[in-house]
C-alpha cells in the first residue's frame, strides 16, 4: 500500500511537467491523484463523478462488450452504443443472402424486432479494490517463482470467494505492474443483449481495409444493442420475458460538438500494451514477430480477398475472418514503421544505459543485473515466441480445418470406449451439428488455398521438434511438392468434405478410430496442437514467468531510481481512463493532420459501386439537400475527429467524453502512425480516431429512420444561459 501511495504522490507532483504528454491509461484508483491535472485541462467533474462505488458514476455506463470491446449505455432503457466492427459478428450471424444486414444494415423499428443473440454479453464493473497487501501477505523475498505464484493464487482465491459470496457477482484478482500490485475486480454480467441496429456496411465500414487505421477517416463505425434484464433488473438468461435494463448511470449526449483544444477523455477496457518492454523484447517484435505475422497474413488475405470478390456467399461467409486478419496485418505494418521511425530499440537501449548509471551511482549495482538477465531470458524465449506466433497464425487465423479437426478428437481417441459406455450416439449427434455449422461457414476450396498460402512460412520457420510428423509426407510422398500435399489432404481427408464426414460418422466406432488415426487433416491439426502444447507452451510459460519476475524487479528499481517519472500500469483489459484533447497531429515530416472530417470528405472519396467507397443513395440525397436536421453545423455534417487520447485494441467502442462527462464520440481506431503506441507513445503523432456523436445520431435518425432510438437519449446543449436538455421528440 505504501508503495502505491508513494507512486501516486509522485504522479500528482509531476503531472504538471507533462501538461501535454497524454501518455497513460489510468486506473480508477489513480484518478484522485490526477484530478487536478485533468481539471486544469478542462475536466469539470471530480474523480468521484467518474468512478464511485457508492453512487452512480460514469463507470456505471461503461462496459465490456462481447469478447473484447467497450460499449456505453445511452438511455434509461438499456440502449447501448458500440462500434460497427464490435457488433460485426452479431450482425453477420443474423445475415444471409436474403437478409443481408451486413450490406444493407438493420434497424429494429420496435422492441419486438430486436434480435436476440444468445452468447453475447456485457459486463459492468461493480468495484475495484486494491488487495495487494492481502495477496502478498504470504509471499517473501526468498521464495521460488512457483512458490510465490502458488501463494498468490491461494490468497487470491480466498479474496475472490469472499467477493462472490452473495452469488450475484463475478470477481477476479488481477495483477498489475508485473505483480507489484493486485486489484480485486467485482463484475456484473448481463447475458441477454439484443441487436437493435446497424448501418449498411457502406457507412459502418466505409473505406474498408484501405481506410482502416488511416486518417482522414469517414467511417460511421457504430452499431446499437439493448441490454435486457429480469423483472428485478438483474442479469437473466436470454428470454422473451426479459425487460429493458435500467442502468445506474446514462451518458448524456452533447449536442455542442467538439472544437480543437477541447478537453476529452476516453473510458474503457484497453486490452494490452507493453510500455516497459526491454530492448531485447523490442528487437524481437521488430525483427521477428511483426515481419513474420505480416507476411503470413498478407498471403492468406490474398486468397480471402479474391474469394470474397468472387461471390456474395463467400463475401458474407468470410467477412468476419477477413476483418480479423486484415486488422492485425495493417496494424503491425504501422507499428513496425512507427517503432523504426522512433528508433525505439536504440532509444530503449539508452534508457537502459541511464538505468545502469543511476543504479551504479546510487549504490544499487545489483539492479543492473536485472537488465542482463532480461537480455538472457529474451534470447532463450525467442524460439518459443516464434513457435507461438507460428502456431497462432496457422491454428487460429489459418484454415478452419485446424480447429474443426479438434472437435473429432474425442471420437478418434475414445470411439470404442464411448460405444461401450452408451455415449457414442450423443457424441455423433454433437459432431453432426458441429459439422453442419463448420461446413456452412467454411468453403473448402478457400480453406485449402489458405493452407497452401501460409504453410511455406510455417515450414520455413518451425523448429523440427514442433513440426507435425504428417508434414514429412511432403517429402516422402510428394517429392517436396507442398501444393501436392495440400491438394491430396483436402481431396482425401474425412474432415474436408461434409459428405465424407457424414459417411464416416455412419461407420462402426472402431473403423472411425482407425480412419481418423491416419487421416492427414486430423493428423495435421492434432499433431500441430499437441507438439505446441507439450513442447512450446511449458517452455514459453516457464520463461515468461521468469521474465515477469525480472520485470517486477526492474520496474520497482526504476520507480526508485527515477522518482520523477510516471509509471502507469500496462493495459490488461481492465477499466482505464485516458485523457487529452481534441487535436490533429504531425505524423511525418512535412505532413500535418487536421482533427476533423466531414461528409464533404466522404463524398470526395465516393466511388460508385466500389466495395469500400460506395455511398448509399439516401446519404447522397441528404448530402445534396444538406438535410442534416439538428445534427449538422454550419451547413456541413461532422463525421470523425482525432484526439490525443492513449488507446489500444479493446478501447474500440469506448465512449469519448467532454469535460462534463457527456458523450461527444465513439472511439474506434488510431491513425496508422500511432500504432506503435502499445510500446512507445509519441505525443506529436499518436491520435485516437472517434466517430462524432452527431454523425451517429444523424445516421440513426436521418439516414436509417430510427429516430425513435434517438428520442430515448438525453441530448444536451449548453447555451449562453446555461445547459438545457434539447426538447424531444426531434422533428425530422
Ligand atoms: N481499431 C482498433 C482495434 O482493432 C482500435 C485500436 O487499436 O485503436 O481494435
XYZ file of C-alpha atoms and ligand atoms in Angstrom:
741
model
C 0.000 0.000 0.000
C 2.808 2.329 0.954
C 4.397 1.660 -2.375
C 1.271 2.602 -4.269
C 0.701 5.738 -2.244
C 4.256 6.671 -2.968
C 3.631 6.175 -6.656
C 0.515 8.333 -6.599
C 2.230 11.171 -4.781
C 4.896 11.103 -7.438
C 2.303 11.215 -10.161
C 0.498 14.141 -8.568
C 3.617 16.183 -8.039
C 4.835 15.666 -11.551
C 1.888 15.766 -13.855
C 2.351 19.495 -14.150
C 5.516 18.769 -16.085
C 3.551 16.671 -18.520
C 0.719 19.055 -19.275
C 0.632 17.921 -22.876
C 2.086 14.487 -22.514
C -1.055 12.493 -22.771
C 0.515 9.108 -22.460
C -1.090 6.824 -19.912
C -4.078 4.613 -19.272
C -5.095 5.442 -15.735
C -6.707 3.088 -13.282
C -9.753 4.426 -11.412
C -7.694 4.321 -8.192
C -5.267 6.830 -9.719
C -7.932 9.373 -10.700
C -7.855 11.268 -7.414
C -4.154 11.795 -7.918
C -4.512 13.148 -11.447
C -7.774 15.019 -10.863
C -6.063 18.425 -10.562
C -4.188 17.999 -13.814
C -7.305 16.873 -15.619
C -9.265 19.788 -14.229
C -6.522 22.182 -15.268
C -7.030 20.888 -18.804
C -10.795 21.232 -18.770
C -12.394 18.452 -16.747
C -15.400 19.796 -14.861
C -16.030 16.646 -12.855
C -14.334 15.107 -9.853
C -12.681 11.711 -9.700
C -15.717 10.577 -7.696
C -18.075 11.563 -10.546
C -16.077 9.331 -12.865
C -15.661 6.361 -10.596
C -17.635 5.736 -7.431
C -18.717 2.559 -5.725
C -21.323 4.162 -3.501
C -23.300 6.151 -6.062
C -23.933 6.181 -9.791
C -20.910 7.445 -11.741
C -19.600 7.363 -15.310
C -18.237 3.869 -14.794
C -21.811 2.536 -14.476
C -22.466 3.478 -18.089
C -19.381 1.726 -19.486
C -18.971 -1.997 -20.033
C -17.002 -4.760 -21.669
C -18.871 -5.732 -24.821
C -18.636 -9.338 -26.022
C -15.145 -10.776 -26.154
C -13.089 -7.633 -26.103
C -14.671 -4.318 -26.977
C -16.115 -1.493 -24.916
C -19.677 -0.151 -25.081
C -21.731 2.507 -23.293
C -25.322 2.931 -22.130
C -27.136 5.903 -23.615
C -30.723 5.505 -22.426
C -32.561 4.502 -19.285
C -33.980 1.659 -21.380
C -30.608 -0.080 -21.622
C -29.774 1.171 -25.129
C -26.111 0.572 -25.914
C -23.700 2.037 -28.454
C -20.554 0.343 -29.627
C -18.592 0.109 -32.877
C -19.892 -1.494 -36.043
C -16.731 -3.634 -36.022
C -17.502 -4.739 -32.455
C -21.054 -5.749 -33.369
C -19.803 -7.226 -36.628
C -20.044 -10.915 -35.805
C -23.504 -10.443 -34.269
C -24.634 -8.679 -37.447
C -23.014 -11.401 -39.547
C -24.747 -14.156 -37.531
C -28.133 -12.667 -38.399
C -27.240 -12.150 -42.061
C -27.936 -14.347 -45.042
C -28.068 -13.710 -48.782
C -31.808 -12.940 -48.325
C -31.389 -10.771 -45.214
C -28.047 -9.147 -45.879
C -27.803 -6.966 -42.763
C -24.069 -6.590 -43.285
C -24.593 -4.958 -46.642
C -27.960 -3.249 -46.167
C -27.974 -2.558 -42.444
C -30.671 -3.489 -39.974
C -32.914 -1.452 -37.693
C -35.493 -2.736 -35.241
C -38.441 -0.386 -35.547
C -39.829 -1.546 -32.221
C -38.693 -3.745 -29.343
C -40.285 -6.862 -30.802
C -37.918 -6.656 -33.780
C -34.752 -6.546 -31.697
C -32.701 -9.674 -32.412
C -31.702 -11.984 -29.585
C -28.131 -13.103 -29.572
C -27.503 -15.886 -27.058
C -23.845 -15.873 -26.110
C -23.392 -12.121 -26.405
C -22.777 -10.470 -23.018
C -21.926 -7.125 -21.480
C -20.010 -6.806 -18.224
C -20.194 -3.857 -15.828
C -17.620 -3.098 -13.153
C -19.164 -3.071 -9.694
C -15.990 -2.226 -7.806
C -12.205 -2.309 -7.949
C -10.288 -2.639 -4.727
C -6.565 -2.763 -4.056
C -5.865 -6.088 -2.361
C -2.072 -6.077 -2.750
C -1.411 -6.428 0.971
C -3.712 -9.426 1.314
C -2.486 -11.149 -1.817
C 1.186 -10.689 -0.959
C 0.783 -11.441 2.760
C 2.163 -14.966 2.358
C 4.930 -14.010 -0.072
C 8.514 -13.425 0.944
C 11.631 -12.481 -0.980
C 13.362 -15.831 -0.747
C 10.540 -17.745 -2.431
C 10.973 -19.513 -5.752
C 8.836 -18.188 -8.610
C 6.457 -21.118 -8.428
C 6.092 -20.936 -4.627
C 5.370 -17.225 -4.977
C 2.805 -17.898 -7.667
C 1.144 -20.598 -5.568
C 0.938 -18.284 -2.536
C -0.578 -15.517 -4.681
C -3.115 -17.852 -6.235
C -4.166 -19.252 -2.868
C -4.590 -15.798 -1.325
C -6.421 -14.515 -4.422
C -8.812 -17.471 -4.319
C -9.827 -16.531 -0.771
C -10.372 -12.898 -1.762
C -12.423 -13.916 -4.809
C -14.543 -16.368 -2.853
C -15.425 -13.719 -0.308
C -16.359 -11.267 -3.055
C -18.557 -13.807 -4.816
C -20.352 -14.805 -1.645
C -23.594 -13.054 -2.469
C -23.740 -15.226 -5.606
C -24.738 -12.283 -7.804
C -21.389 -11.037 -8.947
C -18.291 -12.334 -10.655
C -14.901 -11.494 -9.184
C -11.304 -11.742 -10.222
C -7.961 -10.631 -8.780
C -5.753 -9.087 -11.453
C -2.056 -8.409 -11.301
C -0.616 -5.020 -12.326
C 2.952 -3.891 -12.946
C 4.207 -7.474 -13.207
C 2.861 -8.386 -9.788
C 3.762 -5.275 -7.808
C 0.083 -4.547 -7.305
C -3.135 -6.615 -7.180
C -6.688 -5.417 -7.618
C -9.915 -7.246 -6.900
C -12.431 -6.533 -9.658
C -16.080 -7.314 -8.983
C -18.277 -7.527 -12.071
C -21.868 -7.996 -13.146
C -22.542 -9.678 -16.496
C -25.775 -9.334 -18.468
C -26.474 -12.226 -20.814
C -29.449 -11.005 -22.829
C -28.058 -8.432 -25.262
C -30.011 -7.868 -28.478
C -29.105 -6.338 -31.806
C -31.090 -3.133 -32.323
C -29.450 -1.575 -35.321
C -26.503 -1.345 -37.644
C -25.965 0.962 -40.608
C -25.161 -0.506 -44.025
C -21.530 -1.573 -44.392
C -21.056 1.291 -46.853
C -21.420 3.559 -43.810
C -20.332 1.377 -40.864
C -17.263 0.093 -42.679
C -16.859 2.950 -45.156
C -13.336 2.937 -46.503
C -12.858 -0.774 -45.724
C -9.330 -2.048 -45.363
C -7.941 0.817 -47.411
C -9.004 3.350 -44.793
C -8.620 1.135 -41.714
C -6.034 2.698 -39.344
C -5.952 5.766 -41.598
C -6.646 9.446 -41.304
C -8.553 11.328 -42.697
C -11.382 8.965 -41.958
C -15.100 8.867 -42.718
C -16.356 5.653 -41.122
C -19.698 5.589 -39.275
C -18.333 2.820 -37.068
C -21.391 2.280 -34.879
C -23.862 -0.447 -34.011
C -26.674 -0.406 -31.487
C -27.735 -3.027 -28.948
C -30.037 -3.239 -25.942
C -29.460 -4.945 -22.626
C -32.346 -6.951 -21.240
C -32.685 -7.991 -17.601
C -35.026 -9.996 -15.438
C -38.022 -8.191 -13.873
C -35.764 -7.343 -10.901
C -33.281 -5.583 -13.244
C -30.761 -8.352 -12.522
C -28.907 -10.422 -15.145
C -31.078 -13.171 -16.618
C -30.678 -15.834 -19.289
C -31.975 -14.732 -22.703
C -35.763 -14.915 -22.626
C -38.698 -13.165 -24.282
C -39.916 -12.374 -20.757
C -36.935 -10.143 -20.001
C -37.331 -6.370 -19.892
C -35.004 -3.487 -20.869
C -32.306 -2.893 -18.296
C -32.328 0.285 -16.178
C -28.730 1.440 -15.701
C -27.312 3.303 -12.700
C -25.947 5.965 -14.985
C -26.845 7.042 -18.508
C -24.440 9.099 -20.601
C -25.980 12.358 -21.782
C -25.253 13.198 -25.402
C -23.569 16.505 -26.116
C -25.074 18.498 -28.972
C -22.435 21.195 -28.606
C -19.876 19.451 -30.764
C -16.136 19.461 -30.421
C -13.559 22.166 -31.036
C -9.827 21.923 -31.394
C -8.183 22.077 -27.974
C -11.252 20.839 -26.084
C -10.624 18.537 -23.170
C -11.556 14.928 -23.976
C -11.320 11.609 -22.204
C -11.950 8.022 -23.104
C -13.174 5.442 -20.608
C -12.954 1.770 -21.494
C -11.141 -1.527 -21.471
C -7.829 -1.314 -23.374
C -6.571 -4.841 -23.941
C -2.807 -4.870 -23.921
C 0.181 -2.582 -24.006
C 3.882 -3.315 -23.494
C 5.056 0.018 -22.212
C 8.037 -1.417 -20.321
C 9.227 -3.907 -22.917
C 13.049 -4.070 -22.638
C 15.244 -3.515 -25.685
C 15.633 -7.261 -26.205
C 11.845 -7.603 -26.412
C 11.547 -4.635 -28.765
C 14.121 -6.236 -31.040
C 12.128 -9.484 -31.068
C 8.977 -7.602 -32.118
C 10.770 -5.582 -34.792
C 12.918 -8.302 -36.293
C 10.828 -11.442 -35.959
C 7.265 -11.199 -34.675
C 5.909 -8.330 -36.754
C 7.603 -9.216 -40.073
C 6.514 -12.860 -39.836
C 2.910 -12.138 -38.922
C 2.693 -9.518 -41.645
C 3.993 -11.945 -44.275
C 1.655 -14.792 -43.275
C -1.393 -12.566 -43.187
C -0.564 -10.945 -46.481
C -0.519 -14.419 -48.025
C -3.871 -15.517 -46.581
C -5.520 -12.169 -47.326
C -4.632 -12.518 -50.997
C -6.680 -15.727 -51.027
C -9.615 -14.491 -48.938
C -9.973 -11.117 -50.637
C -10.125 -12.747 -54.006
C -12.697 -15.277 -52.832
C -14.852 -12.541 -51.305
C -14.856 -10.582 -54.534
C -15.970 -13.669 -56.461
C -19.415 -14.216 -54.857
C -21.847 -12.802 -52.322
C -21.993 -16.108 -50.487
C -18.249 -16.112 -49.959
C -18.262 -12.408 -49.115
C -20.659 -12.974 -46.234
C -19.015 -16.235 -45.194
C -15.543 -14.718 -44.872
C -16.400 -11.168 -43.792
C -15.576 -11.626 -40.140
C -12.486 -13.762 -40.628
C -11.157 -11.329 -43.204
C -11.649 -8.342 -40.874
C -9.818 -10.063 -38.046
C -6.863 -10.993 -40.208
C -6.517 -7.721 -42.050
C -6.909 -5.586 -38.941
C -3.814 -7.086 -37.321
C -1.957 -7.182 -40.619
C -2.240 -3.492 -41.223
C -1.715 -2.562 -37.609
C 1.617 -4.391 -37.449
C 2.822 -2.720 -40.620
C 2.143 0.636 -38.951
C 3.639 -0.486 -35.664
C 6.835 -1.662 -37.315
C 7.232 1.595 -39.219
C 6.488 3.634 -36.114
C 8.998 1.739 -33.996
C 11.627 2.181 -36.696
C 10.963 5.888 -37.077
C 11.150 6.448 -33.342
C 14.332 4.369 -33.169
C 12.548 2.521 -30.420
C 15.264 -0.059 -29.952
C 18.143 2.438 -29.640
C 16.022 4.667 -27.505
C 15.237 1.879 -25.086
C 18.919 0.950 -25.038
C 19.700 4.492 -23.954
C 17.049 4.292 -21.217
C 18.658 1.096 -20.058
C 22.087 2.724 -20.059
C 20.748 5.534 -17.888
C 19.202 2.947 -15.621
C 22.574 1.266 -15.223
C 24.279 4.570 -14.479
C 21.743 5.557 -11.863
C 21.884 2.126 -10.318
C 25.659 2.420 -10.064
C 25.685 5.963 -8.718
C 23.118 5.151 -6.066
C 24.932 2.036 -4.897
C 22.321 -0.286 -6.426
C 24.579 -2.169 -8.852
C 22.513 -5.286 -8.322
C 19.699 -3.637 -10.272
C 21.815 -3.537 -13.421
C 21.975 -7.303 -13.286
C 18.204 -7.415 -13.905
C 18.840 -5.918 -17.343
C 21.451 -8.549 -18.145
C 19.100 -11.281 -17.010
C 16.331 -9.876 -19.154
C 18.567 -9.912 -22.199
C 19.475 -13.514 -21.499
C 15.857 -14.540 -20.882
C 14.706 -12.905 -24.113
C 17.374 -14.797 -26.036
C 16.150 -18.023 -24.510
C 12.453 -17.390 -25.018
C 12.910 -16.295 -28.669
C 12.384 -19.751 -30.258
C 9.238 -20.324 -28.205
C 7.859 -16.888 -29.001
C 8.423 -17.683 -32.651
C 6.675 -21.041 -32.171
C 3.752 -19.318 -30.508
C 3.405 -16.761 -33.297
C 3.525 -19.501 -35.915
C 1.004 -21.584 -34.035
C -1.445 -18.719 -33.599
C -1.218 -17.786 -37.268
C -1.667 -21.355 -38.504
C -4.149 -22.629 -35.963
C -6.342 -19.634 -35.177
C -6.016 -17.446 -38.260
C -5.248 -20.158 -40.800
C -7.574 -22.759 -42.323
C -10.734 -23.562 -40.363
C -9.860 -27.235 -40.734
C -7.338 -26.849 -37.917
C -9.961 -26.141 -35.263
C -12.712 -28.291 -36.723
C -10.482 -31.380 -36.623
C -10.020 -30.916 -32.892
C -13.757 -31.497 -32.473
C -13.298 -35.063 -33.664
C -10.593 -35.911 -31.145
C -12.851 -37.488 -28.560
C -14.274 -39.814 -31.186
C -10.873 -40.559 -32.717
C -9.278 -41.455 -29.429
C -12.158 -42.964 -27.462
C -14.748 -44.024 -30.034
C -14.981 -47.622 -28.897
C -14.977 -46.635 -25.257
C -17.850 -44.225 -25.891
C -19.719 -47.024 -27.592
C -19.254 -49.389 -24.634
C -20.466 -46.685 -22.255
C -23.516 -45.969 -24.413
C -22.329 -42.407 -25.124
C -21.477 -42.809 -28.787
C -24.789 -41.617 -30.220
C -24.707 -38.400 -28.220
C -21.181 -37.681 -29.411
C -22.109 -38.415 -33.032
C -25.086 -36.103 -32.721
C -22.887 -33.321 -31.350
C -20.389 -33.796 -34.159
C -23.069 -33.758 -36.848
C -24.235 -30.407 -35.533
C -20.693 -29.074 -35.417
C -20.123 -30.241 -38.967
C -23.316 -28.563 -40.116
C -22.088 -25.297 -38.692
C -18.492 -25.696 -39.854
C -19.275 -26.524 -43.476
C -21.826 -23.698 -43.647
C -19.170 -21.214 -42.549
C -16.182 -22.503 -44.391
C -15.648 -23.121 -48.089
C -13.248 -25.999 -48.560
C -11.588 -24.619 -51.669
C -10.866 -21.366 -49.906
C -9.716 -23.228 -46.814
C -7.341 -25.296 -48.909
C -5.932 -22.199 -50.593
C -5.366 -20.543 -47.206
C -3.364 -23.526 -46.004
C -1.332 -23.577 -49.186
C -0.632 -19.852 -48.834
C 0.691 -19.853 -45.269
C 2.235 -23.283 -44.933
C 5.504 -22.272 -46.659
C 6.174 -19.684 -43.897
C 5.321 -22.191 -41.248
C 7.603 -24.834 -42.715
C 10.433 -22.384 -43.125
C 10.444 -21.246 -39.510
C 9.051 -24.023 -37.350
C 11.591 -25.907 -35.230
C 11.889 -29.602 -36.252
C 10.676 -30.811 -32.852
C 7.455 -28.803 -33.263
C 6.633 -29.957 -36.770
C 3.664 -32.326 -37.032
C 5.026 -35.668 -38.376
C 2.353 -35.756 -41.097
C 4.242 -32.890 -42.774
C 7.009 -35.372 -43.580
C 4.698 -36.668 -46.279
C 5.551 -33.566 -48.325
C 8.971 -35.141 -48.871
C 8.155 -38.812 -48.511
C 5.039 -38.954 -50.594
C 5.022 -35.827 -52.734
C 8.724 -35.329 -53.557
C 8.820 -31.983 -51.765
C 5.779 -30.580 -53.568
C 3.881 -28.819 -50.820
C 0.923 -27.939 -53.025
C 0.506 -31.580 -53.948
C 0.475 -32.458 -50.263
C -2.202 -29.838 -49.526
C -4.317 -30.892 -52.521
C -4.043 -34.536 -51.516
C -5.011 -33.663 -47.931
C -8.136 -31.753 -48.941
C -9.009 -34.382 -51.519
C -8.821 -37.258 -49.071
C -9.400 -36.129 -45.517
C -12.732 -37.005 -43.885
C -12.681 -33.550 -42.335
C -12.636 -31.556 -45.561
C -15.919 -32.723 -47.063
C -19.319 -32.742 -45.443
C -20.380 -35.860 -47.326
C -17.251 -37.822 -46.416
C -17.509 -36.723 -42.811
C -21.138 -37.776 -42.534
C -20.397 -41.128 -44.119
C -17.557 -41.645 -41.691
C -19.850 -40.973 -38.734
C -22.133 -43.748 -40.000
C -19.425 -46.392 -39.694
C -18.578 -48.577 -36.685
C -16.677 -46.831 -33.891
C -13.634 -48.976 -34.467
C -13.445 -48.054 -38.134
C -13.840 -44.377 -37.301
C -10.952 -44.570 -34.866
C -8.790 -46.332 -37.427
C -9.621 -43.921 -40.241
C -9.024 -40.778 -38.206
C -5.755 -42.134 -36.851
C -4.348 -41.920 -40.387
C -6.375 -39.002 -41.715
C -3.968 -36.287 -42.934
C -6.266 -33.407 -41.905
C -6.736 -34.842 -38.460
C -3.019 -35.509 -38.084
C -2.031 -32.036 -39.204
C -4.350 -30.391 -36.696
C -3.767 -32.600 -33.677
C -0.054 -33.047 -34.383
C 0.468 -29.292 -34.531
C -1.567 -28.640 -31.410
C -0.072 -31.464 -29.363
C 3.528 -30.553 -30.068
C 2.803 -26.908 -29.436
C 1.193 -27.750 -26.116
C 3.731 -30.248 -24.938
C 6.933 -28.551 -26.098
C 6.421 -24.845 -26.738
C 3.841 -23.937 -24.103
C 5.647 -25.191 -20.984
C 8.930 -23.622 -22.063
C 7.300 -20.379 -23.029
C 5.359 -20.273 -19.767
C 8.403 -21.007 -17.637
C 10.496 -18.325 -19.326
C 7.652 -15.780 -19.341
C 7.295 -16.291 -15.636
C 10.999 -15.642 -15.197
C 10.746 -12.539 -17.391
C 7.828 -11.226 -15.371
C 9.730 -11.732 -12.138
C 12.709 -9.884 -13.565
C 10.481 -7.122 -14.926
C 8.989 -6.724 -11.482
C 12.454 -6.099 -10.040
C 13.367 -3.856 -12.901
C 10.227 -1.775 -12.598
C 10.436 -1.497 -8.825
C 14.040 -0.408 -9.388
C 13.002 2.167 -11.995
C 10.437 3.648 -9.607
C 13.224 4.035 -7.080
C 15.896 5.313 -9.449
C 13.635 7.689 -11.388
C 11.271 9.180 -8.847
C 10.458 11.936 -11.364
C 8.954 9.633 -13.949
C 5.413 8.450 -14.318
C 4.668 4.755 -14.235
C 1.210 3.755 -15.313
C 0.442 0.042 -15.309
C 0.270 -1.621 -18.720
C -3.207 -2.161 -20.151
C -4.572 -5.613 -19.349
C -8.249 -5.447 -20.278
C -9.195 -3.615 -17.085
C -11.070 -0.325 -16.818
C -8.897 2.685 -17.687
C -9.270 6.350 -18.389
C -7.079 8.258 -20.820
C -7.338 11.997 -21.248
C -6.037 14.632 -23.573
C -7.543 16.991 -26.056
C -9.179 17.178 -29.422
C -6.234 17.823 -31.715
C -4.604 16.999 -35.013
C -1.105 15.626 -35.382
C 2.246 15.746 -37.143
C 2.642 12.182 -38.313
C 5.570 12.672 -40.685
C 7.990 15.246 -41.910
C 6.039 17.900 -43.761
C 2.667 16.322 -43.013
C 0.024 17.737 -40.702
C -3.342 16.167 -39.955
C -6.292 18.377 -39.047
C -8.571 16.966 -36.353
C -11.948 16.927 -38.149
C -13.606 15.291 -41.139
C -16.997 15.971 -42.682
C -19.479 14.491 -45.129
C -17.820 16.577 -47.869
C -14.695 14.483 -47.430
C -16.700 11.288 -47.584
C -18.262 12.392 -50.854
C -14.795 13.176 -52.224
C -13.865 9.544 -51.617
C -17.109 8.245 -53.137
C -16.628 5.637 -55.888
C -19.983 4.322 -57.161
C -20.262 0.541 -56.832
C -16.879 0.190 -55.150
C -16.895 -2.368 -52.312
C -15.117 0.045 -49.992
C -16.055 3.538 -51.143
C -19.647 3.318 -52.304
C -22.114 5.619 -50.532
C -25.817 4.778 -50.025
C -28.173 6.720 -52.340
C -30.105 8.077 -49.420
C -26.962 9.525 -47.877
C -26.112 11.193 -51.181
C -29.575 12.747 -51.273
C -29.281 14.024 -47.699
C -25.884 15.427 -48.567
C -27.135 17.171 -51.730
C -30.000 18.762 -49.829
C -27.831 19.497 -46.814
C -30.615 17.835 -44.891
C -28.756 17.246 -41.657
C -31.541 18.022 -39.195
C -30.286 19.287 -35.850
C -27.034 17.327 -36.218
C -25.262 19.387 -38.857
C -23.277 22.516 -38.175
C -22.656 25.499 -40.439
C -24.062 23.688 -43.430
C -21.938 20.579 -43.056
C -22.070 17.270 -41.270
C -19.146 16.436 -38.944
C -18.089 12.784 -39.279
C -14.913 11.898 -37.322
C -12.325 13.600 -35.132
C -8.925 12.813 -33.641
C -7.716 13.432 -30.095
C -4.539 12.812 -28.131
C -6.035 10.003 -26.077
C -3.868 6.987 -25.416
C -5.888 3.974 -26.575
C -5.415 0.491 -27.901
C -7.451 -2.522 -29.053
C -10.262 -3.137 -26.565
C -10.894 0.599 -26.492
C -12.941 0.055 -29.628
C -16.455 1.264 -28.876
C -15.353 3.305 -25.863
C -17.206 6.491 -25.041
C -15.292 9.691 -25.754
C -16.491 12.299 -23.272
C -16.150 16.025 -22.829
C -15.206 17.742 -19.573
C -18.774 17.412 -18.306
C -18.906 13.667 -18.894
C -21.201 13.987 -21.921
C -20.753 11.758 -24.928
C -19.035 13.510 -27.854
C -17.958 10.463 -29.842
C -17.250 6.759 -30.001
C -13.629 5.688 -30.188
C -12.898 3.235 -32.978
C -9.325 3.419 -34.189
C -5.949 5.090 -34.149
C -4.072 6.698 -37.006
C -1.589 4.406 -38.707
C 1.307 6.487 -37.390
C 0.071 5.820 -33.835
C 0.043 2.078 -33.730
C 3.426 1.781 -32.037
C 1.801 3.434 -29.015
C 1.282 -0.013 -27.472
C 5.040 0.042 -26.942
C 6.064 3.672 -27.390
C 3.700 6.656 -27.213
C 4.663 9.761 -29.131
C 2.919 12.985 -28.246
C 3.153 14.592 -31.671
C 1.994 11.528 -33.617
C -0.333 9.420 -31.510
C -4.032 10.124 -32.023
C -7.141 8.067 -31.492
C -9.988 8.306 -34.000
C -13.622 8.726 -32.953
C -16.858 8.951 -34.841
C -18.574 12.227 -33.919
C -21.704 11.542 -31.882
C -23.685 13.965 -34.047
C -22.914 11.806 -37.070
C -24.048 8.740 -35.123
C -27.383 10.423 -34.377
C -27.675 11.586 -37.977
C -27.119 8.029 -39.240
C -29.729 6.631 -36.896
C -32.334 9.322 -37.350
C -31.971 10.880 -40.801
C -30.307 8.091 -42.763
C -31.863 4.970 -41.283
C -35.195 6.249 -39.987
C -34.582 5.067 -36.436
C -35.311 8.426 -34.799
C -37.305 6.615 -32.118
C -33.962 5.435 -30.704
C -32.536 8.945 -30.641
C -35.637 10.020 -28.748
C -34.688 7.587 -25.981
C -31.478 9.517 -25.368
C -30.859 12.693 -23.445
C -29.407 15.284 -25.808
C -27.948 18.292 -24.032
C -26.923 21.674 -25.249
C -25.120 24.344 -23.254
C -26.279 27.757 -24.392
C -25.092 31.111 -23.100
C -27.830 30.831 -20.492
C -26.545 27.506 -19.215
C -27.322 23.900 -20.001
C -30.626 22.695 -21.273
C -31.955 19.430 -22.486
C -32.996 19.560 -26.105
C -36.766 19.126 -26.250
C -37.796 15.811 -27.701
C -39.012 14.459 -29.967
C -36.762 15.875 -32.583
C -38.708 16.617 -35.747
C -37.257 15.328 -38.904
N -9.446 -0.296 -34.341
C -8.620 -0.751 -33.276
C -8.883 -2.188 -32.995
O -8.506 -3.018 -33.725
C -8.663 0.070 -32.061
C -7.292 0.451 -31.705
O -6.442 -0.431 -31.588
O -7.030 1.630 -31.537
O -9.476 -2.587 -32.045
